Amino acid sequence: MLRLEPRPQASKAMVYLSPLLALLLTLVSGFLIFMLLGVNAGEALYAFFIQPVSDSYGVSELLVKAVPLVLIGVGLAVGFRANVWNIGAEGQLAMGAVFAGGLAIWVPTDSGGWVLPLMMVLGVLGGMFWAAIPALLRTRYNANEILTSLMLSYVALLFLSYLVHGPWRDPDGFNFPESKLFDDFATLPLLLEGTRLHLGLLLTLVIVAGVWVMLARTLVGFQVRVVGASPRAAQFAGFRERALVWFALLLSGALAGLAGMIEVSGPIGQLVPQVSPGYGFTAIIVAFVGRLHPLGVTIAGVLLALSYLGGENLQIVMGLPQAVTGVFQGMLLFYLLACDVLIQYRVRVGRPRVAGGEL
Amino acid sequence: MSESVLMLQAVALTIIGAATPLLFAALGEMVTERSGVLNLGLEGMMLIGAVAAFAATVVSGNPYLGVLAGAAAGALVALLHGLLVLSLLANQVATGLAMTLFGVGLSALLGAGFVGTTITPLPTLAIPLLADVPLLGSLLFDHNALVYLSLLLVVGLSLFIYHTRAGLILRAVGESPSSAHALGYPVIRIRYLALIFGGAMAGVGGAYLSLVSTPMWSENMTAGRGWVALALVVFASWKPGRVLAGAYMFGGVTILQLHGQGMGVSIPSQFLSMLPYLATVVVLVLISRDSVKLRENRPASLGRVFRPSA
């Protein structure tokens, strides 16, 4: 009989081994799923994990997709540490895109270099605004932020859909639900010619480093860590829970909003009904796989970005539905949570010893 | 039949059609939460239920088998959820999110081959005699089997929770698992059962969407109904009768959405579609404002990991 026995101390090694173990289990399960789907499993795994990044253009695409995932993931990670569950990042991203995209559409075509920085500010404000609603409802009315932030996501996506179907639709766009293409001054500069890799990558790296410093070196970072480790201790220490809820939601909202701005002014270049293929939700997985740590989130963001590229490639090469991406993402988080049990517990075979055992 | 009667009938059908899937999912979740387990994977379980029900109906040609398949699929996902949160003691919030993300992906993969396929939807069953009563008869007694079942479930669960020994044990497990454990009740097994029941009901709710409401399969067709059901349970203070009232209230909101434009309201459809989500937020705020009362009603151990000590 297998049973779990608490470890005297949480295992540091398992904290880092667990994601690797989960990845391994995901690969094995993926192999089995591909066999069930009746395709050559080895070939499919190759097409999913290796082929998309086997040339430099593929690597650049990987980074393009990792940017929003890391940005959002690092914000969510701070919140999750403080037990603030913002799962509405997808909507905050959309609002950031709306705020920033609105400016890009509205300014005259002979505007200058001031537009792009202002779009960034607006993107951040849009995401913050949308995250401020669940923060207000949680701190003032005690409403669960998981449900409110998610409900507001649907509202934000519908609002974006209204805008591009209605008032912001490109008059010369053959009735497609899209805004006009952004002018050059409203588009993120490219880092490498011939790729879609844009300035957002550098911005993301700077922000990740900033959040890392914030968590490790500042008072608010300390409070976040203490609340995560022991909510009771935080209470005794007199940390104001409300202030932390606001901080966590505004930070994650701001970063999701910035990700939205980056998507519309970078790879997409206009407002469309769907500015993100679910980055806001996938970033939840990124945060957990990255162990809620900025460095880990960066690595996990690249890994999860690969799952998008892999899904797309699988569709092209083997004609499999793109939903494979979602299955791999879900499985990864599932296995991760299962493996995480080994951080606090170890597996023992046989019956518990009675002598010396707790009662 | 006069036009106003037809209109009334259309309205009633819309309310019932929107309320029934929510009712199943929320009733199931209510039982799960009464045992102290929070199942945030409801959305994923509804989706898996919807696709399983649709696939089984396409293959067998029998929508009733479809409903069973939906329930079984939802229960299976719930079992997986239980493995994580009950046996492996994982965080219930994170695991629930994982189940939802997994359910979205898996249902899309399984359903990819069924997009565009049509089925014979669940037939309506007129109750003899009663259905022939003028006006009310066709409004109340001419629906599909799941509508009747959902209403019976409300009555059955009210009796179960408040008037049976098993219901008392369920509540004890949710209020104080350590006391229940000390009294010799198998806390973990009871929580598994409650969770699996919740998953099965979410599956049936999903089945209603793909077999009755649309009837077809499309990716992500639940559109957040699992989350609305979760909010409904809070709104209902974990009481079956109030779950019923809440679900039908949401059905009422949907009318504005579906018939708003028909009634000459010139608001863009996207704003009408926002209504159920906004209503959920408003309702959640109203019910959560009184934190003392909320705490009184909520099962005391909800969302907490329990590990039997011996």
JSON list of C-alpha atoms in Angstrom, two decimals, chain B residues 12-223:
[
{"chain": "B", "resi": 12, "resn": "ALA", "atom": "CA", "xyz": [-40.70, 30.42, -20.95]},
{"chain": "B", "resi": 13, "resn": "LEU", "atom": "CA", "xyz": [-38.71, 28.12, -23.22]},
{"chain": "B", "resi": 14, "resn": "THR", "atom": "CA", "xyz": [-35.81, 30.56, -23.26]},
{"chain": "B", "resi": 15, "resn": "ILE", "atom": "CA", "xyz": [-35.75, 30.87, -19.48]},
{"chain": "B", "resi": 16, "resn": "ILE", "atom": "CA", "xyz": [-35.95, 27.13, -18.94]},
{"chain": "B", "resi": 17, "resn": "GLY", "atom": "CA", "xyz": [-33.39, 26.43, -21.64]},
{"chain": "B", "resi": 18, "resn": "ALA", "atom": "CA", "xyz": [-30.89, 28.82, -20.12]},
{"chain": "B", "resi": 19, "resn": "ALA", "atom": "CA", "xyz": [-31.62, 27.84, -16.52]},
{"chain": "B", "resi": 20, "resn": "THR", "atom": "CA", "xyz": [-31.54, 24.05, -16.74]},
{"chain": "B", "resi": 21, "resn": "PRO", "atom": "CA", "xyz": [-27.83, 23.52, -17.55]},
{"chain": "B", "resi": 22, "resn": "LEU", "atom": "CA", "xyz": [-26.92, 26.02, -14.83]},
{"chain": "B", "resi": 23, "resn": "LEU", "atom": "CA", "xyz": [-29.23, 24.28, -12.41]},
{"chain": "B", "resi": 24, "resn": "PHE", "atom": "CA", "xyz": [-27.60, 20.88, -12.93]},
{"chain": "B", "resi": 25, "resn": "ALA", "atom": "CA", "xyz": [-24.07, 22.23, -12.63]},
{"chain": "B", "resi": 26, "resn": "ALA", "atom": "CA", "xyz": [-24.86, 24.40, -9.61]},
{"chain": "B", "resi": 27, "resn": "LEU", "atom": "CA", "xyz": [-26.76, 21.68, -7.74]},
{"chain": "B", "resi": 28, "resn": "GLY", "atom": "CA", "xyz": [-23.87, 19.29, -8.24]},
{"chain": "B", "resi": 29, "resn": "GLU", "atom": "CA", "xyz": [-21.36, 21.89, -7.11]},
{"chain": "B", "resi": 30, "resn": "MET", "atom": "CA", "xyz": [-23.52, 22.66, -4.09]},
{"chain": "B", "resi": 31, "resn": "VAL", "atom": "CA", "xyz": [-23.26, 19.02, -2.96]},
{"chain": "B", "resi": 32, "resn": "THR", "atom": "CA", "xyz": [-19.50, 19.02, -3.63]},
{"chain": "B", "resi": 33, "resn": "GLU", "atom": "CA", "xyz": [-18.99, 22.20, -1.63]},
{"chain": "B", "resi": 34, "resn": "ARG", "atom": "CA", "xyz": [-21.18, 20.92, 1.17]},
{"chain": "B", "resi": 35, "resn": "SER", "atom": "CA", "xyz": [-18.54, 18.23, 1.64]},
{"chain": "B", "resi": 36, "resn": "GLY", "atom": "CA", "xyz": [-15.86, 20.92, 1.88]},
{"chain": "B", "resi": 37, "resn": "VAL", "atom": "CA", "xyz": [-14.37, 20.54, -1.59]},
{"chain": "B", "resi": 38, "resn": "LEU", "atom": "CA", "xyz": [-14.20, 23.51, -3.95]},
{"chain": "B", "resi": 39, "resn": "ASN", "atom": "CA", "xyz": [-14.41, 22.41, -7.59]},
{"chain": "B", "resi": 40, "resn": "LEU", "atom": "CA", "xyz": [-13.22, 25.24, -9.82]},
{"chain": "B", "resi": 41, "resn": "GLY", "atom": "CA", "xyz": [-12.97, 22.73, -12.66]},
{"chain": "B", "resi": 42, "resn": "LEU", "atom": "CA", "xyz": [-16.71, 22.93, -13.24]},
{"chain": "B", "resi": 43, "resn": "GLU", "atom": "CA", "xyz": [-16.34, 24.70, -16.59]},
{"chain": "B", "resi": 44, "resn": "GLY", "atom": "CA", "xyz": [-13.99, 21.99, -17.85]},
{"chain": "B", "resi": 45, "resn": "MET", "atom": "CA", "xyz": [-16.28, 19.21, -16.66]},
{"chain": "B", "resi": 46, "resn": "MET", "atom": "CA", "xyz": [-19.27, 20.80, -18.39]},
{"chain": "B", "resi": 47, "resn": "LEU", "atom": "CA", "xyz": [-17.30, 20.99, -21.62]},
{"chain": "B", "resi": 48, "resn": "ILE", "atom": "CA", "xyz": [-16.15, 17.38, -21.42]},
{"chain": "B", "resi": 49, "resn": "GLY", "atom": "CA", "xyz": [-19.73, 16.38, -20.60]},
{"chain": "B", "resi": 50, "resn": "ALA", "atom": "CA", "xyz": [-21.02, 18.33, -23.58]},
{"chain": "B", "resi": 51, "resn": "VAL", "atom": "CA", "xyz": [-18.62, 16.76, -26.06]},
{"chain": "B", "resi": 52, "resn": "ALA", "atom": "CA", "xyz": [-19.03, 13.23, -24.65]},
{"chain": "B", "resi": 53, "resn": "ALA", "atom": "CA", "xyz": [-22.82, 13.52, -24.78]},
{"chain": "B", "resi": 54, "resn": "PHE", "atom": "CA", "xyz": [-22.72, 14.80, -28.33]},
{"chain": "B", "resi": 55, "resn": "ALA", "atom": "CA", "xyz": [-20.28, 12.13, -29.50]},
{"chain": "B", "resi": 56, "resn": "ALA", "atom": "CA", "xyz": [-22.27, 9.34, -27.86]},
{"chain": "B", "resi": 57, "resn": "THR", "atom": "CA", "xyz": [-25.47, 10.62, -29.45]},
{"chain": "B", "resi": 58, "resn": "VAL", "atom": "CA", "xyz": [-23.88, 10.77, -32.89]},
{"chain": "B", "resi": 59, "resn": "VAL", "atom": "CA", "xyz": [-22.54, 7.24, -32.54]},
{"chain": "B", "resi": 60, "resn": "SER", "atom": "CA", "xyz": [-25.58, 5.61, -30.93]},
{"chain": "B", "resi": 61, "resn": "GLY", "atom": "CA", "xyz": [-28.33, 7.81, -32.32]},
{"chain": "B", "resi": 62, "resn": "ASN", "atom": "CA", "xyz": [-29.89, 7.86, -28.86]},
{"chain": "B", "resi": 63, "resn": "PRO", "atom": "CA", "xyz": [-29.73, 11.19, -26.98]},
{"chain": "B", "resi": 64, "resn": "TYR", "atom": "CA", "xyz": [-30.53, 9.48, -23.67]},
{"chain": "B", "resi": 65, "resn": "LEU", "atom": "CA", "xyz": [-27.35, 7.44, -23.99]},
{"chain": "B", "resi": 66, "resn": "GLY", "atom": "CA", "xyz": [-25.73, 10.79, -24.73]},
{"chain": "B", "resi": 67, "resn": "VAL", "atom": "CA", "xyz": [-26.87, 12.20, -21.41]},
{"chain": "B", "resi": 68, "resn": "LEU", "atom": "CA", "xyz": [-25.49, 9.14, -19.62]},
{"chain": "B", "resi": 69, "resn": "ALA", "atom": "CA", "xyz": [-22.19, 9.51, -21.45]},
{"chain": "B", "resi": 70, "resn": "GLY", "atom": "CA", "xyz": [-22.05, 13.18, -20.46]},
{"chain": "B", "resi": 71, "resn": "ALA", "atom": "CA", "xyz": [-22.63, 12.30, -16.81]},
{"chain": "B", "resi": 72, "resn": "ALA", "atom": "CA", "xyz": [-20.02, 9.53, -16.92]},
{"chain": "B", "resi": 73, "resn": "ALA", "atom": "CA", "xyz": [-17.44, 11.77, -18.57]},
{"chain": "B", "resi": 74, "resn": "GLY", "atom": "CA", "xyz": [-18.01, 14.56, -16.05]},
{"chain": "B", "resi": 75, "resn": "ALA", "atom": "CA", "xyz": [-17.71, 12.05, -13.21]},
{"chain": "B", "resi": 76, "resn": "LEU", "atom": "CA", "xyz": [-14.47, 10.71, -14.65]},
{"chain": "B", "resi": 77, "resn": "VAL", "atom": "CA", "xyz": [-12.88, 14.16, -14.78]},
{"chain": "B", "resi": 78, "resn": "ALA", "atom": "CA", "xyz": [-14.10, 14.79, -11.24]},
{"chain": "B", "resi": 79, "resn": "LEU", "atom": "CA", "xyz": [-12.44, 11.55, -10.16]},
{"chain": "B", "resi": 80, "resn": "LEU", "atom": "CA", "xyz": [-9.18, 12.87, -11.60]},
{"chain": "B", "resi": 81, "resn": "HIS", "atom": "CA", "xyz": [-9.72, 16.13, -9.73]},
{"chain": "B", "resi": 82, "resn": "GLY", "atom": "CA", "xyz": [-10.32, 14.15, -6.55]},
{"chain": "B", "resi": 83, "resn": "LEU", "atom": "CA", "xyz": [-7.13, 12.17, -7.07]},
{"chain": "B", "resi": 84, "resn": "LEU", "atom": "CA", "xyz": [-5.23, 15.44, -6.97]},
{"chain": "B", "resi": 85, "resn": "VAL", "atom": "CA", "xyz": [-6.99, 17.36, -4.23]},
{"chain": "B", "resi": 86, "resn": "LEU", "atom": "CA", "xyz": [-8.11, 14.49, -1.99]},
{"chain": "B", "resi": 87, "resn": "SER", "atom": "CA", "xyz": [-5.43, 11.84, -2.36]},
{"chain": "B", "resi": 88, "resn": "LEU", "atom": "CA", "xyz": [-2.44, 13.99, -3.32]},
{"chain": "B", "resi": 89, "resn": "LEU", "atom": "CA", "xyz": [-3.55, 16.96, -1.17]},
{"chain": "B", "resi": 90, "resn": "ALA", "atom": "CA", "xyz": [-3.02, 19.52, -3.95]},
{"chain": "B", "resi": 91, "resn": "ASN", "atom": "CA", "xyz": [-4.25, 23.10, -3.73]},
{"chain": "B", "resi": 92, "resn": "GLN", "atom": "CA", "xyz": [-7.93, 23.11, -4.69]},
{"chain": "B", "resi": 93, "resn": "VAL", "atom": "CA", "xyz": [-7.88, 26.46, -6.47]},
{"chain": "B", "resi": 94, "resn": "ALA", "atom": "CA", "xyz": [-4.89, 25.65, -8.65]},
{"chain": "B", "resi": 95, "resn": "THR", "atom": "CA", "xyz": [-6.19, 22.16, -9.41]},
{"chain": "B", "resi": 96, "resn": "GLY", "atom": "CA", "xyz": [-9.59, 23.51, -10.38]},
{"chain": "B", "resi": 97, "resn": "LEU", "atom": "CA", "xyz": [-7.98, 25.91, -12.82]},
{"chain": "B", "resi": 98, "resn": "ALA", "atom": "CA", "xyz": [-5.93, 23.01, -14.20]},
{"chain": "B", "resi": 99, "resn": "MET", "atom": "CA", "xyz": [-9.06, 20.89, -14.72]},
{"chain": "B", "resi": 100, "resn": "THR", "atom": "CA", "xyz": [-10.78, 23.76, -16.55]},
{"chain": "B", "resi": 101, "resn": "LEU", "atom": "CA", "xyz": [-7.81, 24.42, -18.84]},
{"chain": "B", "resi": 102, "resn": "PHE", "atom": "CA", "xyz": [-7.44, 20.68, -19.45]},
{"chain": "B", "resi": 103, "resn": "GLY", "atom": "CA", "xyz": [-11.16, 20.31, -20.13]},
{"chain": "B", "resi": 104, "resn": "VAL", "atom": "CA", "xyz": [-11.16, 23.16, -22.63]},
{"chain": "B", "resi": 105, "resn": "GLY", "atom": "CA", "xyz": [-8.28, 21.56, -24.52]},
{"chain": "B", "resi": 106, "resn": "LEU", "atom": "CA", "xyz": [-9.42, 17.95, -24.35]},
{"chain": "B", "resi": 107, "resn": "SER", "atom": "CA", "xyz": [-13.01, 18.72, -25.34]},
{"chain": "B", "resi": 108, "resn": "ALA", "atom": "CA", "xyz": [-11.78, 20.73, -28.33]},
{"chain": "B", "resi": 109, "resn": "LEU", "atom": "CA", "xyz": [-9.54, 17.84, -29.39]},
{"chain": "B", "resi": 110, "resn": "LEU", "atom": "CA", "xyz": [-12.24, 15.19, -28.97]},
{"chain": "B", "resi": 111, "resn": "GLY", "atom": "CA", "xyz": [-14.87, 17.37, -30.60]},
{"chain": "B", "resi": 112, "resn": "ALA", "atom": "CA", "xyz": [-12.80, 18.46, -33.60]},
{"chain": "B", "resi": 113, "resn": "GLY", "atom": "CA", "xyz": [-14.30, 15.69, -35.70]},
{"chain": "B", "resi": 114, "resn": "PHE", "atom": "CA", "xyz": [-17.87, 16.53, -34.71]},
{"chain": "B", "resi": 115, "resn": "VAL", "atom": "CA", "xyz": [-18.00, 20.22, -35.64]},
{"chain": "B", "resi": 116, "resn": "GLY", "atom": "CA", "xyz": [-20.86, 20.70, -38.08]},
{"chain": "B", "resi": 117, "resn": "THR", "atom": "CA", "xyz": [-22.45, 17.31, -37.38]},
{"chain": "B", "resi": 118, "resn": "THR", "atom": "CA", "xyz": [-26.15, 17.35, -36.55]},
{"chain": "B", "resi": 119, "resn": "ILE", "atom": "CA", "xyz": [-28.13, 15.08, -34.23]},
{"chain": "B", "resi": 120, "resn": "THR", "atom": "CA", "xyz": [-31.69, 14.46, -33.21]},
{"chain": "B", "resi": 121, "resn": "PRO", "atom": "CA", "xyz": [-32.03, 16.53, -30.05]},
{"chain": "B", "resi": 122, "resn": "LEU", "atom": "CA", "xyz": [-33.52, 15.27, -26.82]},
{"chain": "B", "resi": 123, "resn": "PRO", "atom": "CA", "xyz": [-37.27, 14.89, -27.49]},
{"chain": "B", "resi": 124, "resn": "THR", "atom": "CA", "xyz": [-39.89, 16.74, -25.47]},
{"chain": "B", "resi": 125, "resn": "LEU", "atom": "CA", "xyz": [-42.15, 14.59, -23.35]},
{"chain": "B", "resi": 126, "resn": "ALA", "atom": "CA", "xyz": [-45.60, 16.01, -22.82]},
{"chain": "B", "resi": 127, "resn": "ILE", "atom": "CA", "xyz": [-47.05, 14.82, -19.53]},
{"chain": "B", "resi": 128, "resn": "PRO", "atom": "CA", "xyz": [-50.42, 13.24, -20.37]},
{"chain": "B", "resi": 129, "resn": "LEU", "atom": "CA", "xyz": [-53.52, 15.20, -19.31]},
{"chain": "B", "resi": 130, "resn": "LEU", "atom": "CA", "xyz": [-51.55, 17.97, -17.60]},
{"chain": "B", "resi": 131, "resn": "ALA", "atom": "CA", "xyz": [-50.04, 19.12, -20.87]},
{"chain": "B", "resi": 132, "resn": "ASP", "atom": "CA", "xyz": [-53.53, 19.57, -22.30]},
{"chain": "B", "resi": 133, "resn": "VAL", "atom": "CA", "xyz": [-54.51, 22.18, -19.73]},
{"chain": "B", "resi": 134, "resn": "PRO", "atom": "CA", "xyz": [-55.00, 25.37, -21.71]},
{"chain": "B", "resi": 135, "resn": "LEU", "atom": "CA", "xyz": [-52.17, 27.94, -21.53]},
{"chain": "B", "resi": 136, "resn": "LEU", "atom": "CA", "xyz": [-50.33, 26.56, -18.48]},
{"chain": "B", "resi": 137, "resn": "GLY", "atom": "CA", "xyz": [-50.21, 23.03, -19.83]},
{"chain": "B", "resi": 138, "resn": "SER", "atom": "CA", "xyz": [-47.90, 23.76, -22.70]},
{"chain": "B", "resi": 139, "resn": "LEU", "atom": "CA", "xyz": [-45.85, 26.16, -20.59]},
{"chain": "B", "resi": 140, "resn": "LEU", "atom": "CA", "xyz": [-45.15, 23.79, -17.74]},
{"chain": "B", "resi": 141, "resn": "PHE", "atom": "CA", "xyz": [-45.72, 20.21, -18.80]},
{"chain": "B", "resi": 142, "resn": "ASP", "atom": "CA", "xyz": [-44.28, 19.93, -22.29]},
{"chain": "B", "resi": 143, "resn": "HIS", "atom": "CA", "xyz": [-40.51, 19.75, -21.86]},
{"chain": "B", "resi": 144, "resn": "ASN", "atom": "CA", "xyz": [-37.67, 17.28, -22.29]},
{"chain": "B", "resi": 145, "resn": "ALA", "atom": "CA", "xyz": [-36.79, 14.73, -19.63]},
{"chain": "B", "resi": 146, "resn": "LEU", "atom": "CA", "xyz": [-33.83, 16.71, -18.29]},
{"chain": "B", "resi": 147, "resn": "VAL", "atom": "CA", "xyz": [-36.01, 19.69, -17.34]},
{"chain": "B", "resi": 148, "resn": "TYR", "atom": "CA", "xyz": [-38.23, 17.46, -15.21]},
{"chain": "B", "resi": 149, "resn": "LEU", "atom": "CA", "xyz": [-35.18, 15.70, -13.81]},
{"chain": "B", "resi": 150, "resn": "SER", "atom": "CA", "xyz": [-33.56, 18.99, -12.78]},
{"chain": "B", "resi": 151, "resn": "LEU", "atom": "CA", "xyz": [-36.65, 20.01, -10.84]},
{"chain": "B", "resi": 152, "resn": "LEU", "atom": "CA", "xyz": [-36.92, 16.58, -9.20]},
{"chain": "B", "resi": 153, "resn": "LEU", "atom": "CA", "xyz": [-33.27, 16.93, -8.27]},
{"chain": "B", "resi": 154, "resn": "VAL", "atom": "CA", "xyz": [-33.99, 20.16, -6.38]},
{"chain": "B", "resi": 155, "resn": "VAL", "atom": "CA", "xyz": [-36.66, 18.41, -4.32]},
{"chain": "B", "resi": 156, "resn": "GLY", "atom": "CA", "xyz": [-34.57, 15.30, -3.87]},
{"chain": "B", "resi": 157, "resn": "LEU", "atom": "CA", "xyz": [-31.48, 17.19, -2.73]},
{"chain": "B", "resi": 158, "resn": "SER", "atom": "CA", "xyz": [-33.50, 19.33, -0.31]},
{"chain": "B", "resi": 159, "resn": "LEU", "atom": "CA", "xyz": [-34.80, 16.16, 1.30]},
{"chain": "B", "resi": 160, "resn": "PHE", "atom": "CA", "xyz": [-31.38, 14.53, 1.19]},
{"chain": "B", "resi": 161, "resn": "ILE", "atom": "CA", "xyz": [-29.45, 17.37, 2.76]},
{"chain": "B", "resi": 162, "resn": "TYR", "atom": "CA", "xyz": [-31.88, 18.34, 5.47]},
{"chain": "B", "resi": 163, "resn": "HIS", "atom": "CA", "xyz": [-33.83, 15.18, 6.23]},
{"chain": "B", "resi": 164, "resn": "THR", "atom": "CA", "xyz": [-31.57, 12.18, 5.87]},
{"chain": "B", "resi": 165, "resn": "ARG", "atom": "CA", "xyz": [-28.76, 10.77, 7.94]},
{"chain": "B", "resi": 166, "resn": "ALA", "atom": "CA", "xyz": [-26.46, 10.67, 4.93]},
{"chain": "B", "resi": 167, "resn": "GLY", "atom": "CA", "xyz": [-27.13, 14.35, 4.31]},
{"chain": "B", "resi": 168, "resn": "LEU", "atom": "CA", "xyz": [-26.26, 15.14, 7.89]},
{"chain": "B", "resi": 169, "resn": "ILE", "atom": "CA", "xyz": [-22.98, 13.26, 7.54]},
{"chain": "B", "resi": 170, "resn": "LEU", "atom": "CA", "xyz": [-22.22, 15.15, 4.32]},
{"chain": "B", "resi": 171, "resn": "ARG", "atom": "CA", "xyz": [-22.73, 18.45, 6.10]},
{"chain": "B", "resi": 172, "resn": "ALA", "atom": "CA", "xyz": [-20.64, 17.31, 9.07]},
{"chain": "B", "resi": 173, "resn": "VAL", "atom": "CA", "xyz": [-17.77, 16.42, 6.75]},
{"chain": "B", "resi": 174, "resn": "GLY", "atom": "CA", "xyz": [-17.95, 19.86, 5.19]},
{"chain": "B", "resi": 175, "resn": "GLU", "atom": "CA", "xyz": [-18.23, 21.75, 8.46]},
{"chain": "B", "resi": 176, "resn": "SER", "atom": "CA", "xyz": [-15.63, 19.89, 10.46]},
{"chain": "B", "resi": 177, "resn": "PRO", "atom": "CA", "xyz": [-13.79, 17.07, 8.73]},
{"chain": "B", "resi": 178, "resn": "SER", "atom": "CA", "xyz": [-11.68, 16.31, 11.78]},
{"chain": "B", "resi": 179, "resn": "SER", "atom": "CA", "xyz": [-14.76, 15.81, 13.98]},
{"chain": "B", "resi": 180, "resn": "ALA", "atom": "CA", "xyz": [-16.40, 13.66, 11.34]},
{"chain": "B", "resi": 181, "resn": "HIS", "atom": "CA", "xyz": [-13.20, 11.67, 11.05]},
{"chain": "B", "resi": 182, "resn": "ALA", "atom": "CA", "xyz": [-13.01, 11.25, 14.82]},
{"chain": "B", "resi": 183, "resn": "LEU", "atom": "CA", "xyz": [-16.58, 9.93, 14.80]},
{"chain": "B", "resi": 184, "resn": "GLY", "atom": "CA", "xyz": [-15.43, 7.28, 12.36]},
{"chain": "B", "resi": 185, "resn": "TYR", "atom": "CA", "xyz": [-16.83, 8.59, 9.09]},
{"chain": "B", "resi": 186, "resn": "PRO", "atom": "CA", "xyz": [-14.65, 8.04, 6.01]},
{"chain": "B", "resi": 187, "resn": "VAL", "atom": "CA", "xyz": [-14.12, 11.73, 5.22]},
{"chain": "B", "resi": 188, "resn": "ILE", "atom": "CA", "xyz": [-12.05, 11.23, 2.09]},
{"chain": "B", "resi": 189, "resn": "ARG", "atom": "CA", "xyz": [-14.43, 8.64, 0.62]},
{"chain": "B", "resi": 190, "resn": "ILE", "atom": "CA", "xyz": [-17.44, 10.87, 1.26]},
{"chain": "B", "resi": 191, "resn": "ARG", "atom": "CA", "xyz": [-15.66, 13.80, -0.37]},
{"chain": "B", "resi": 192, "resn": "TYR", "atom": "CA", "xyz": [-14.83, 11.64, -3.39]},
{"chain": "B", "resi": 193, "resn": "LEU", "atom": "CA", "xyz": [-18.50, 10.69, -3.72]},
{"chain": "B", "resi": 194, "resn": "ALA", "atom": "CA", "xyz": [-19.66, 14.31, -3.41]},
{"chain": "B", "resi": 195, "resn": "LEU", "atom": "CA", "xyz": [-17.08, 15.45, -5.95]},
{"chain": "B", "resi": 196, "resn": "ILE", "atom": "CA", "xyz": [-17.98, 12.70, -8.42]},
{"chain": "B", "resi": 197, "resn": "PHE", "atom": "CA", "xyz": [-21.67, 13.52, -8.07]},
{"chain": "B", "resi": 198, "resn": "GLY", "atom": "CA", "xyz": [-20.85, 17.16, -8.78]},
{"chain": "B", "resi": 199, "resn": "GLY", "atom": "CA", "xyz": [-18.82, 16.18, -11.83]},
{"chain": "B", "resi": 200, "resn": "ALA", "atom": "CA", "xyz": [-21.60, 13.98, -13.16]},
{"chain": "B", "resi": 201, "resn": "MET", "atom": "CA", "xyz": [-24.14, 16.79, -12.76]},
{"chain": "B", "resi": 202, "resn": "ALA", "atom": "CA", "xyz": [-21.79, 19.23, -14.50]},
{"chain": "B", "resi": 203, "resn": "GLY", "atom": "CA", "xyz": [-21.56, 16.65, -17.28]},
{"chain": "B", "resi": 204, "resn": "VAL", "atom": "CA", "xyz": [-25.33, 16.52, -17.55]},
{"chain": "B", "resi": 205, "resn": "GLY", "atom": "CA", "xyz": [-25.44, 20.32, -17.62]},
{"chain": "B", "resi": 206, "resn": "GLY", "atom": "CA", "xyz": [-22.96, 20.23, -20.48]},
{"chain": "B", "resi": 207, "resn": "ALA", "atom": "CA", "xyz": [-25.00, 17.52, -22.20]},
{"chain": "B", "resi": 208, "resn": "TYR", "atom": "CA", "xyz": [-28.04, 19.79, -22.05]},
{"chain": "B", "resi": 209, "resn": "LEU", "atom": "CA", "xyz": [-26.12, 22.44, -23.96]},
{"chain": "B", "resi": 210, "resn": "SER", "atom": "CA", "xyz": [-24.96, 20.17, -26.77]},
{"chain": "B", "resi": 211, "resn": "LEU", "atom": "CA", "xyz": [-28.11, 17.99, -26.96]},
{"chain": "B", "resi": 212, "resn": "VAL", "atom": "CA", "xyz": [-30.88, 20.52, -26.37]},
{"chain": "B", "resi": 213, "resn": "SER", "atom": "CA", "xyz": [-29.81, 24.15, -26.37]},
{"chain": "B", "resi": 214, "resn": "THR", "atom": "CA", "xyz": [-27.95, 24.36, -29.66]},
{"chain": "B", "resi": 215, "resn": "PRO", "atom": "CA", "xyz": [-28.00, 21.22, -30.50]},
{"chain": "B", "resi": 216, "resn": "MET", "atom": "CA", "xyz": [-24.52, 20.83, -31.90]},
{"chain": "B", "resi": 217, "resn": "TRP", "atom": "CA", "xyz": [-20.92, 20.87, -30.73]},
{"chain": "B", "resi": 218, "resn": "SER", "atom": "CA", "xyz": [-18.66, 23.88, -30.93]},
{"chain": "B", "resi": 219, "resn": "GLU", "atom": "CA", "xyz": [-15.42, 24.63, -29.14]},
{"chain": "B", "resi": 220, "resn": "ASN", "atom": "CA", "xyz": [-15.81, 26.32, -25.75]},
{"chain": "B", "resi": 221, "resn": "MET", "atom": "CA", "xyz": [-19.59, 26.21, -26.09]},
{"chain": "B", "resi": 222, "resn": "THR", "atom": "CA", "xyz": [-20.20, 26.55, -22.34]},
{"chain": "B", "resi": 223, "resn": "ALA", "atom": "CA", "xyz": [-19.00, 30.18, -22.57]}
]
